[in-house]
């Protein structure tokens, strides 16, 4: 029931499972969770038994006559996504007699799917044993599902882990709102210092290893660099000019570099197998290259793009913010 992004931690997994599962049962010893489930019309079993085996027995017994398989989820995995759950359900539907365990890298965790043929074993587990006990007894039936993002497997069961992951909570809330919007792209704008780049970096963690893109950084008073995250190539896209030589802006773009290497960077991302692309800022400099703008427009037709868009009344930036397929967050 700890606050995580403005709502109880368990709310995240509840929202994910309710959106993709017809039969949901919450088993808990926490009266706060009971009230939360009742308010959401989610079936809940309150108990005072001491062991994990009790929890599993109660849940499986409740669902047993209604389903051909069960997926176990943990209440303290707020980053577990509906997309991952749907993926597991699809795989289990295609091969329903296997045990399916989620993993990423060397970590194996929840959610876990069990077919109905193991319900008797799950309801008669030894004291304080969990589903892994059944997995060990039937290793020939166990299969793994790569969920691609280690963050989704993290459960928050210590104060230290909670404090470590809490800064991601607000980003998770924004990310889920974007996903529910049905929009293709996510654009983040706002005043300088509002945390736009931090939000993009947090979203990279939420997406997992799939997200690549373009990263820029400035050397104060010297120049601005652009890096292709996939190839690690780096170019200079703008240079600072002393104030006595230019009055309206201290930075001037290198249009030739934008038109050549910049366009190449974008086309490389278009041709890459990644589904999601991040750009930590589209700003004043990009306004000066029509070719680079056209490349970005093509990128937007082929990939999901998460980008910081500078808050400025300039034609290309305004065009981006006003796109009908973009969910815009103002910080």
Tab-separated table of C-alpha atoms in Angstrom:
chain	number	residue	atom	x	y	z
A	1	UNK	CA	0.000	0.000	0.000
A	2	UNK	CA	3.050	2.301	-0.058
A	3	UNK	CA	2.633	5.357	-2.282
A	4	UNK	CA	4.266	4.895	-5.670
A	5	UNK	CA	3.680	7.674	-8.148
A	6	UNK	CA	0.609	9.023	-6.390
A	7	UNK	CA	-1.203	5.739	-5.763
A	8	UNK	CA	-0.687	2.526	-3.807
A	9	UNK	CA	1.966	0.276	-5.291
A	10	UNK	CA	-0.468	-2.608	-5.780
A	11	UNK	CA	-2.613	-0.368	-8.028
A	12	UNK	CA	-0.083	-0.693	-10.853
A	13	UNK	CA	-0.322	-4.461	-11.155
A	14	UNK	CA	-4.094	-4.349	-10.602
A	15	UNK	CA	-4.531	-2.006	-13.550
A	16	UNK	CA	-2.312	-4.159	-15.754
A	17	UNK	CA	-4.056	-7.465	-15.029
A	18	UNK	CA	-7.610	-6.130	-15.062
A	19	UNK	CA	-7.060	-4.747	-18.570
A	20	UNK	CA	-5.912	-8.081	-20.024
A	21	UNK	CA	-7.412	-10.867	-17.853
A	22	UNK	CA	-11.048	-11.875	-17.468
A	23	UNK	CA	-10.561	-13.653	-14.142
A	24	UNK	CA	-8.567	-11.813	-11.484
A	25	UNK	CA	-8.316	-12.800	-7.823
A	26	UNK	CA	-6.250	-10.906	-5.255
A	27	UNK	CA	-5.143	-12.887	-2.198
A	28	UNK	CA	-3.995	-10.713	0.697
A	29	UNK	CA	-3.576	-10.295	4.444
A	30	UNK	CA	-3.734	-6.512	4.110
A	31	UNK	CA	-7.061	-4.815	4.862
A	32	UNK	CA	-6.029	-1.763	2.827
A	33	UNK	CA	-5.629	-3.956	-0.242
A	34	UNK	CA	-9.058	-5.461	0.444
A	35	UNK	CA	-10.720	-2.030	0.424
A	36	UNK	CA	-8.817	-1.008	-2.713
A	37	UNK	CA	-9.962	-4.138	-4.556
A	38	UNK	CA	-13.559	-3.695	-3.463
A	39	UNK	CA	-13.521	-0.109	-4.719
A	40	UNK	CA	-12.320	-1.397	-8.099
A	41	UNK	CA	-14.753	-4.353	-8.165
A	42	UNK	CA	-11.842	-6.808	-8.165
A	43	UNK	CA	-12.413	-10.159	-6.465
A	44	UNK	CA	-10.362	-10.374	-3.286
A	45	UNK	CA	-9.711	-13.073	-0.682
A	46	UNK	CA	-8.711	-11.862	2.763
A	47	UNK	CA	-6.974	-14.420	4.977
A	48	UNK	CA	-4.792	-14.751	8.044
A	49	UNK	CA	-2.774	-17.827	7.083
A	50	UNK	CA	1.011	-17.451	7.482
A	51	UNK	CA	2.606	-19.072	4.415
A	52	UNK	CA	3.089	-18.585	0.666
A	53	UNK	CA	1.630	-22.035	0.143
A	54	UNK	CA	-1.579	-20.793	1.797
A	55	UNK	CA	-1.792	-17.844	-0.578
A	56	UNK	CA	-1.322	-20.067	-3.631
A	57	UNK	CA	-3.841	-22.625	-2.386
A	58	UNK	CA	-6.517	-19.988	-1.829
A	59	UNK	CA	-5.973	-18.334	-5.199
A	60	UNK	CA	-5.864	-21.523	-7.260
A	61	UNK	CA	-8.855	-23.016	-5.439
A	62	UNK	CA	-10.867	-19.874	-6.147
A	63	UNK	CA	-10.003	-19.876	-9.856
A	64	UNK	CA	-9.783	-23.625	-10.467
A	65	UNK	CA	-13.244	-24.258	-11.893
A	66	UNK	CA	-13.183	-21.175	-14.106
A	67	UNK	CA	-9.861	-21.366	-15.945
A	68	UNK	CA	-7.505	-23.758	-17.764
A	69	UNK	CA	-4.386	-22.067	-16.417
A	70	UNK	CA	-3.281	-19.441	-13.930
A	71	UNK	CA	-0.693	-16.646	-14.003
A	72	UNK	CA	0.862	-15.675	-10.675
A	73	UNK	CA	1.826	-12.012	-10.273
A	74	UNK	CA	3.309	-10.127	-7.323
A	75	UNK	CA	1.703	-7.035	-5.814
A	76	UNK	CA	5.059	-5.277	-5.474
A	77	UNK	CA	6.066	-5.321	-9.160
A	78	UNK	CA	4.774	-1.919	-10.307
A	79	UNK	CA	6.840	-1.956	-13.508
A	80	UNK	CA	5.313	-5.154	-14.851
A	81	UNK	CA	3.495	-4.051	-17.989
A	82	UNK	CA	0.231	-5.066	-19.564
A	83	UNK	CA	2.225	-5.730	-22.753
A	84	UNK	CA	4.343	-8.369	-20.974
A	85	UNK	CA	1.259	-10.005	-19.461
A	86	UNK	CA	-0.449	-10.149	-22.849
A	87	UNK	CA	2.714	-11.683	-24.331
A	88	UNK	CA	2.743	-14.410	-21.676
A	89	UNK	CA	-0.958	-15.098	-22.092
A	90	UNK	CA	-0.545	-15.429	-25.869
A	91	UNK	CA	2.364	-17.864	-25.486
A	92	UNK	CA	0.510	-19.890	-22.853
A	93	UNK	CA	-2.554	-20.010	-25.087
A	94	UNK	CA	-0.465	-21.412	-27.945
A	95	UNK	CA	1.197	-24.046	-25.708
A	96	UNK	CA	-1.148	-24.362	-22.717
A	97	UNK	CA	0.340	-27.491	-21.140
A	98	UNK	CA	3.740	-25.967	-20.357
A	99	UNK	CA	4.915	-24.000	-17.335
A	100	UNK	CA	5.991	-20.561	-18.567
A	101	UNK	CA	8.418	-18.483	-16.479
A	102	UNK	CA	9.427	-14.908	-17.282
A	103	UNK	CA	13.097	-14.002	-17.417
A	104	UNK	CA	15.535	-11.337	-18.532
A	105	UNK	CA	19.256	-11.982	-18.753
A	106	UNK	CA	20.160	-14.278	-15.862
A	107	UNK	CA	17.130	-13.306	-13.746
A	108	UNK	CA	14.089	-15.586	-13.612
A	109	UNK	CA	11.013	-14.251	-11.841
A	110	UNK	CA	7.293	-13.510	-11.936
A	111	UNK	CA	4.877	-13.646	-13.634
A	112	UNK	CA	4.668	-17.443	-13.979
A	113	UNK	CA	2.006	-19.457	-15.808
A	114	UNK	CA	0.838	-22.921	-14.675
A	115	UNK	CA	-1.569	-25.138	-16.633
A	116	UNK	CA	-4.534	-26.809	-14.967
A	117	UNK	CA	-2.780	-30.195	-14.743
A	118	UNK	CA	-0.648	-28.752	-11.924
A	119	UNK	CA	-3.486	-27.262	-9.882
A	120	UNK	CA	-3.585	-30.226	-7.496
A	121	UNK	CA	0.127	-29.824	-6.742
A	122	UNK	CA	-0.218	-26.081	-6.287
A	123	UNK	CA	-3.026	-26.525	-3.767
A	124	UNK	CA	-1.084	-29.130	-1.746
A	125	UNK	CA	2.351	-27.497	-1.594
A	126	UNK	CA	4.600	-28.163	1.392
A	127	UNK	CA	4.466	-25.493	4.074
A	128	UNK	CA	5.780	-22.126	2.826
A	129	UNK	CA	6.773	-23.444	-0.607
A	130	UNK	CA	5.841	-21.561	-3.750
A	131	UNK	CA	5.380	-22.235	-7.445
A	132	UNK	CA	9.123	-22.771	-7.927
A	133	UNK	CA	8.728	-26.046	-5.993
A	134	UNK	CA	6.475	-27.354	-8.769
A	135	UNK	CA	8.840	-25.998	-11.421
A	136	UNK	CA	11.760	-27.939	-9.927
A	137	UNK	CA	9.700	-31.141	-9.896
A	138	UNK	CA	8.712	-30.751	-13.558
A	139	UNK	CA	11.703	-29.150	-15.239
A	140	UNK	CA	10.919	-30.997	-18.471
A	141	UNK	CA	7.766	-28.880	-18.775
A	142	UNK	CA	9.305	-25.504	-17.902
A	143	UNK	CA	9.810	-22.972	-20.683
A	144	UNK	CA	11.123	-19.391	-20.448
A	145	UNK	CA	9.672	-16.153	-21.820
A	146	UNK	CA	12.177	-13.348	-22.406
A	147	UNK	CA	10.415	-10.144	-21.376
A	148	UNK	CA	13.329	-7.959	-22.503
A	149	UNK	CA	13.363	-5.531	-19.581
A	150	UNK	CA	14.947	-6.389	-16.210
A	151	UNK	CA	13.069	-3.533	-14.537
A	152	UNK	CA	9.763	-5.374	-14.984
A	153	UNK	CA	11.056	-8.288	-12.901
A	154	UNK	CA	12.023	-6.134	-9.924
A	155	UNK	CA	9.874	-6.552	-6.840
A	156	UNK	CA	10.012	-3.906	-4.141
A	157	UNK	CA	10.240	-5.790	-0.886
A	158	UNK	CA	12.767	-3.657	1.019
A	159	UNK	CA	12.900	-0.004	1.989
A	160	UNK	CA	16.196	0.336	0.110
A	161	UNK	CA	14.738	-0.940	-3.161
A	162	UNK	CA	11.674	1.264	-2.682
A	163	UNK	CA	13.815	4.386	-2.241
A	164	UNK	CA	15.997	3.395	-5.200
A	165	UNK	CA	13.068	2.989	-7.590
A	166	UNK	CA	10.769	5.722	-6.266
A	167	UNK	CA	12.252	8.394	-8.601
A	168	UNK	CA	10.921	6.312	-11.516
A	169	UNK	CA	7.366	6.352	-10.175
A	170	UNK	CA	6.260	9.661	-11.712
A	171	UNK	CA	7.839	8.660	-15.024
A	172	UNK	CA	5.908	5.378	-14.875
A	173	UNK	CA	2.677	7.319	-14.378
A	174	UNK	CA	3.376	9.494	-17.432
A	175	UNK	CA	4.418	6.473	-19.479
A	176	UNK	CA	1.240	4.557	-18.645
A	177	UNK	CA	-0.933	7.578	-19.448
A	178	UNK	CA	0.777	7.792	-22.811
A	179	UNK	CA	0.244	4.079	-23.491
A	180	UNK	CA	-3.442	4.338	-22.592
A	181	UNK	CA	-3.840	7.313	-24.947
A	182	UNK	CA	-3.262	5.086	-27.961
A	183	UNK	CA	-1.011	7.721	-29.532
A	184	UNK	CA	2.040	6.585	-31.499
A	185	UNK	CA	4.597	9.094	-30.203
A	186	UNK	CA	5.422	10.745	-26.894
A	187	UNK	CA	6.706	14.339	-26.969
A	188	UNK	CA	7.958	16.052	-23.821
A	189	UNK	CA	8.211	19.814	-23.657
A	190	UNK	CA	8.467	22.503	-21.023
A	191	UNK	CA	10.723	25.118	-19.531
A	192	UNK	CA	14.455	24.678	-19.145
A	193	UNK	CA	15.382	22.722	-16.027
A	194	UNK	CA	11.939	21.103	-15.709
A	195	UNK	CA	13.356	17.569	-15.958
A	196	UNK	CA	12.636	16.741	-19.608
A	197	UNK	CA	15.876	14.852	-20.259
A	198	UNK	CA	15.565	13.039	-16.928
A	199	UNK	CA	12.096	11.869	-17.951
A	200	UNK	CA	13.402	10.577	-21.294
A	201	UNK	CA	16.211	8.698	-19.549
A	202	UNK	CA	13.733	7.168	-17.106
A	203	UNK	CA	11.478	6.110	-19.961
A	204	UNK	CA	14.450	4.391	-21.584
A	205	UNK	CA	14.624	2.250	-18.439
A	206	UNK	CA	10.891	1.551	-18.607
A	207	UNK	CA	11.121	0.495	-22.254
A	208	UNK	CA	14.168	-1.683	-21.687
A	209	UNK	CA	17.006	-2.454	-24.055
A	210	UNK	CA	15.026	-1.846	-27.234
A	211	UNK	CA	15.177	1.959	-27.148
A	212	UNK	CA	17.985	3.599	-29.124
A	213	UNK	CA	18.153	7.024	-30.674
A	214	UNK	CA	19.959	10.341	-30.702
A	215	UNK	CA	21.641	11.988	-27.741
A	216	UNK	CA	22.970	15.539	-27.708
A	217	UNK	CA	25.180	17.437	-25.307
A	218	UNK	CA	26.785	20.873	-25.209
A	219	UNK	CA	30.263	21.956	-24.259
A	220	UNK	CA	29.538	25.315	-22.666
A	221	UNK	CA	30.618	28.204	-24.839
A	222	UNK	CA	32.121	25.920	-27.510
A	223	UNK	CA	29.780	23.614	-29.451
A	224	UNK	CA	26.884	21.138	-29.451
A	225	UNK	CA	27.342	17.435	-30.229
A	226	UNK	CA	24.924	14.792	-31.528
A	227	UNK	CA	25.526	11.063	-30.939
A	228	UNK	CA	23.951	8.134	-32.748
A	229	UNK	CA	23.302	5.760	-29.826
A	230	UNK	CA	23.337	2.720	-32.105
A	231	UNK	CA	26.641	3.321	-33.921
A	232	UNK	CA	28.250	5.617	-31.289
A	233	UNK	CA	29.195	8.071	-34.040
A	234	UNK	CA	29.411	11.705	-32.944
A	235	UNK	CA	29.071	14.954	-34.892
A	236	UNK	CA	29.104	18.678	-34.096
A	237	UNK	CA	25.787	20.268	-35.080
A	238	UNK	CA	26.247	23.789	-33.716
A	239	UNK	CA	28.905	26.180	-32.510
A	240	UNK	CA	28.773	29.014	-30.020
A	241	UNK	CA	29.587	32.441	-31.408
A	242	UNK	CA	30.883	35.301	-29.269
A	243	UNK	CA	28.185	37.856	-28.465
A	244	UNK	CA	29.974	40.656	-30.264
A	245	UNK	CA	29.637	38.752	-33.572
A	246	UNK	CA	26.001	37.683	-33.340
A	247	UNK	CA	23.246	39.402	-31.387
A	248	UNK	CA	20.148	37.225	-31.729
A	249	UNK	CA	21.635	33.897	-30.657
A	250	UNK	CA	24.927	32.668	-29.263
A	251	UNK	CA	24.758	29.437	-31.222
A	252	UNK	CA	24.762	28.844	-34.965
A	253	UNK	CA	23.892	25.517	-36.647
A	254	UNK	CA	26.135	23.598	-39.020
A	255	UNK	CA	23.587	23.059	-41.760
A	256	UNK	CA	25.965	21.039	-43.932
A	257	UNK	CA	26.541	18.542	-41.111
A	258	UNK	CA	22.791	18.321	-40.453
A	259	UNK	CA	22.089	17.764	-44.166
A	260	UNK	CA	24.664	14.982	-44.465
A	261	UNK	CA	25.688	13.130	-41.298
A	262	UNK	CA	22.604	14.207	-39.373
A	263	UNK	CA	20.296	12.808	-42.040
A	264	UNK	CA	22.450	9.661	-42.139
A	265	UNK	CA	22.002	9.226	-38.386
A	266	UNK	CA	18.225	9.376	-38.718
A	267	UNK	CA	18.128	7.050	-41.721
A	268	UNK	CA	20.287	4.571	-39.835
A	269	UNK	CA	17.646	4.494	-37.078
A	270	UNK	CA	14.882	4.103	-39.662
A	271	UNK	CA	16.670	1.056	-41.105
A	272	UNK	CA	17.452	-0.450	-37.681
A	273	UNK	CA	15.329	-3.257	-36.181
A	274	UNK	CA	14.469	-1.259	-33.023
A	275	UNK	CA	10.816	-0.422	-32.481
A	276	UNK	CA	11.345	2.621	-30.244
A	277	UNK	CA	13.595	5.638	-30.810
A	278	UNK	CA	14.462	8.313	-28.251
A	279	UNK	CA	15.699	11.831	-29.005
A	280	UNK	CA	16.754	13.861	-25.997
A	281	UNK	CA	16.035	17.174	-27.735
A	282	UNK	CA	14.724	18.580	-30.985
A	283	UNK	CA	15.340	22.290	-30.805
A	284	UNK	CA	16.434	25.539	-32.362
A	285	UNK	CA	19.288	24.113	-34.457
A	286	UNK	CA	17.078	21.605	-36.297
A	287	UNK	CA	14.914	24.458	-37.621
A	288	UNK	CA	17.650	25.345	-40.114
A	289	UNK	CA	17.858	22.051	-42.031
A	290	UNK	CA	14.928	21.089	-44.246
A	291	UNK	CA	16.607	17.798	-45.128
A	292	UNK	CA	17.015	16.853	-41.475
A	293	UNK	CA	13.384	17.783	-40.772
A	294	UNK	CA	12.244	15.577	-43.662
A	295	UNK	CA	14.309	12.701	-42.265
A	296	UNK	CA	12.665	13.142	-38.855
A	297	UNK	CA	9.224	13.147	-40.495
A	298	UNK	CA	10.094	9.836	-42.162
A	299	UNK	CA	11.306	8.477	-38.811
A	300	UNK	CA	7.926	9.377	-37.303
A	301	UNK	CA	6.142	7.283	-39.924
A	302	UNK	CA	8.235	4.172	-39.232
A	303	UNK	CA	9.076	4.141	-35.498
A	304	UNK	CA	7.652	4.941	-32.102
A	305	UNK	CA	9.456	8.155	-31.110
A	306	UNK	CA	9.935	9.484	-27.581
A	307	UNK	CA	11.452	12.943	-27.852
A	308	UNK	CA	12.073	16.159	-25.983
A	309	UNK	CA	10.765	19.066	-28.073
A	310	UNK	CA	12.082	22.477	-27.125
A	311	UNK	CA	9.370	24.865	-25.932
A	312	UNK	CA	9.671	27.549	-28.582
A	313	UNK	CA	7.356	29.167	-31.104
A	314	UNK	CA	9.231	27.924	-34.184
A	315	UNK	CA	7.580	26.337	-37.242
A	316	UNK	CA	8.994	22.793	-37.102
A	317	UNK	CA	8.691	22.544	-33.311
A	318	UNK	CA	5.087	23.736	-33.498
A	319	UNK	CA	4.384	21.184	-36.231
A	320	UNK	CA	5.660	18.384	-34.003
A	321	UNK	CA	3.679	19.449	-30.931
A	322	UNK	CA	0.494	19.677	-32.997
A	323	UNK	CA	0.763	16.213	-34.565
A	324	UNK	CA	-2.433	14.219	-34.075
A	325	UNK	CA	-0.474	11.009	-33.414
A	326	UNK	CA	1.583	12.494	-30.569
A	327	UNK	CA	0.848	12.494	-26.842
A	328	UNK	CA	2.345	15.712	-25.460
A	329	UNK	CA	3.541	16.131	-21.877
A	330	UNK	CA	4.302	19.648	-20.623
A	331	UNK	CA	6.634	19.783	-17.616
